[in-house]
Structure formats: structure tokens, C-alpha cells
């Protein structure tokens, strides 16, 4: 129950983060077109991220209420991997889009946003395919897959942070928030790999609530940065 509560808090913080990012993306709040576009990318992506979390945790709540063997629990375990992967694929889309924004000579036109929304839809479809291929959630296999995808995400995010730093296409508060997220992903690689061995008494593994706790702390740091902006 502690883990479940922390997950809901993370989802609510993500909603607040996305909402503030979209408010900053308004012309009155951010005159610079590149800065505004970066905030819009982040706001849109984290809105979808938050929706994914809200769906998963609502579904998970019904599963917990139904108990093991219930239809809710069976369906939740079947599709929880897809929902987990969806947020990784969304983060990959965001990092790539920010790099494209950084190297563009002119602010993004309407086609850029159409392509990005299509990429988000493709990322969600890919997460469904990845979840279908993986099957029902099994800790020993799922968390390893999450760690592998998080490793790929970390490489792309670190590259994006470097490009954004040298091109100055995002303001310092957004860059700091993205860097905080990168730190969260780096921790996730280690902790997800450790969680895959949670059933092995001879290997250290964090408790799920500890993973949720550090993610909540870093999500609050990101929210504080966007609120300060």
C-alpha cells in the first residue's frame, strides 16, 4: 500500500509538472520561440506520461481490490509491462525531438508538431507491442527489460542534454529539470536490475517502495524547478 500511495503521488506531481510546463509555453510567459517550443514539447509529453500513470494506477487499484486470481489482477499483470514501457518510449521521443529543435535554424513550424504527435502515437503503439511480446508481468524478466530500455533512454537523454547545453535552445530551469530526470533514469537502470533479483535471498534488492520514494523526491525537484521558472 505504501508503494501504491507513492506511485499516485508521483502521478499527481507529474500532472502538476506538465500543467506548469504548458503554462510556461504560452507566448506571454515565454517570448523566445525556441524556449517556448521546448516547454511545449515537455508539457505535451509529460501530459501523456501522466495519463499513462493515472490509467495504470487506477487499473492497479482495482486489481489490488480484486486480489490475486481476479479478472482485474489478471488483466493488469498482462498489460502493466506495456504501460511501464510507454513512459520510456515517450521519454525517448522527447529527447530526440529536443535535439531536432536544438539544431534547427528556425523555430518549428506546424509540420514539426504533426510529426511529433505522430511519433507519440507510434511510441504508444510500440509499447503495446513490447508489452504483448513480453507477456504478463514477471519480476525476473520485466525489470531486466525495463533496465535495458532505461539504459537506451539514458544514452539518448545524456546526448540531448549535451546538445541543448551547447546550443542554448532551452532555458536553465528546463535544462535542470531534464537533467534531474536523467539522474532518475540513471538510478532506475541500477535499481531495476536489482529488482529483477528480488526473489533471490542471496542478492540485495531494493524494496519497491524505496524505488517509488526516490522517484517521488526527484519528481518534486523537477516540479520545484518548473515552479521557480
Short mmCIF file of N, CA and C in Angstrom, two decimals, residues 38 92-104 156-157 159-165 169:
data_model
loop_
_atom_site.label_atom_id
_atom_site.label_comp_id
_atom_site.label_asym_id
_atom_site.label_seq_id
_atom_site.Cartn_x
_atom_site.Cartn_y
_atom_site.Cartn_z
N UNK A 38 10.34 24.32 -26.62
CA UNK A 38 10.88 23.28 -25.75
C UNK A 38 9.93 23.00 -24.58
N UNK A 92 12.05 8.84 -24.82
CA UNK A 92 12.93 8.77 -26.00
C UNK A 92 12.45 9.74 -27.07
N UNK A 93 11.14 9.77 -27.31
CA UNK A 93 10.58 10.71 -28.29
C UNK A 93 10.92 12.15 -27.92
N UNK A 94 10.74 12.48 -26.64
CA UNK A 94 11.01 13.84 -26.19
C UNK A 94 12.47 14.21 -26.38
N UNK A 95 13.38 13.34 -26.00
CA UNK A 95 14.81 13.64 -26.11
C UNK A 95 15.20 13.86 -27.57
N UNK A 96 14.71 13.01 -28.45
CA UNK A 96 15.03 13.15 -29.88
C UNK A 96 14.45 14.44 -30.43
N UNK A 97 13.21 14.75 -30.05
CA UNK A 97 12.57 15.98 -30.54
C UNK A 97 13.32 17.22 -30.05
N UNK A 98 13.81 17.19 -28.83
CA UNK A 98 14.56 18.33 -28.31
C UNK A 98 15.88 18.52 -29.05
N UNK A 99 16.50 17.42 -29.45
CA UNK A 99 17.72 17.52 -30.25
C UNK A 99 17.41 18.14 -31.61
N UNK A 100 16.33 17.69 -32.24
CA UNK A 100 15.92 18.27 -33.53
C UNK A 100 15.66 19.76 -33.36
N UNK A 101 14.95 20.13 -32.30
CA UNK A 101 14.68 21.54 -32.03
C UNK A 101 15.98 22.32 -31.86
N UNK A 102 16.95 21.72 -31.17
CA UNK A 102 18.20 22.41 -30.88
C UNK A 102 19.02 22.71 -32.13
N UNK A 103 18.96 21.82 -33.11
CA UNK A 103 19.80 22.00 -34.31
C UNK A 103 19.07 22.74 -35.43
N UNK A 104 17.80 23.04 -35.23
CA UNK A 104 17.06 23.77 -36.26
C UNK A 104 17.48 25.23 -36.30
N UNK A 156 20.42 8.39 -24.78
CA UNK A 156 19.79 9.42 -25.62
C UNK A 156 19.58 10.71 -24.83
N UNK A 157 19.13 10.59 -23.58
CA UNK A 157 18.88 11.77 -22.75
C UNK A 157 20.17 12.53 -22.47
N UNK A 159 22.85 12.56 -24.31
CA UNK A 159 23.22 13.22 -25.55
C UNK A 159 22.40 14.47 -25.79
N UNK A 160 21.11 14.38 -25.53
CA UNK A 160 20.22 15.53 -25.71
C UNK A 160 20.61 16.67 -24.77
N UNK A 161 20.92 16.34 -23.53
CA UNK A 161 21.32 17.36 -22.57
C UNK A 161 22.58 18.09 -23.03
N UNK A 162 23.52 17.36 -23.59
CA UNK A 162 24.75 17.99 -24.09
C UNK A 162 24.45 18.93 -25.25
N UNK A 163 23.64 18.46 -26.20
CA UNK A 163 23.30 19.29 -27.36
C UNK A 163 22.55 20.54 -26.92
N UNK A 164 21.61 20.39 -26.00
CA UNK A 164 20.85 21.53 -25.52
C UNK A 164 21.73 22.52 -24.77
N UNK A 165 22.74 22.01 -24.09
CA UNK A 165 23.65 22.89 -23.35
C UNK A 165 24.47 23.75 -24.29
N UNK A 169 19.15 26.13 -26.47
CA UNK A 169 17.80 26.15 -27.01
C UNK A 169 16.74 25.95 -25.93
#
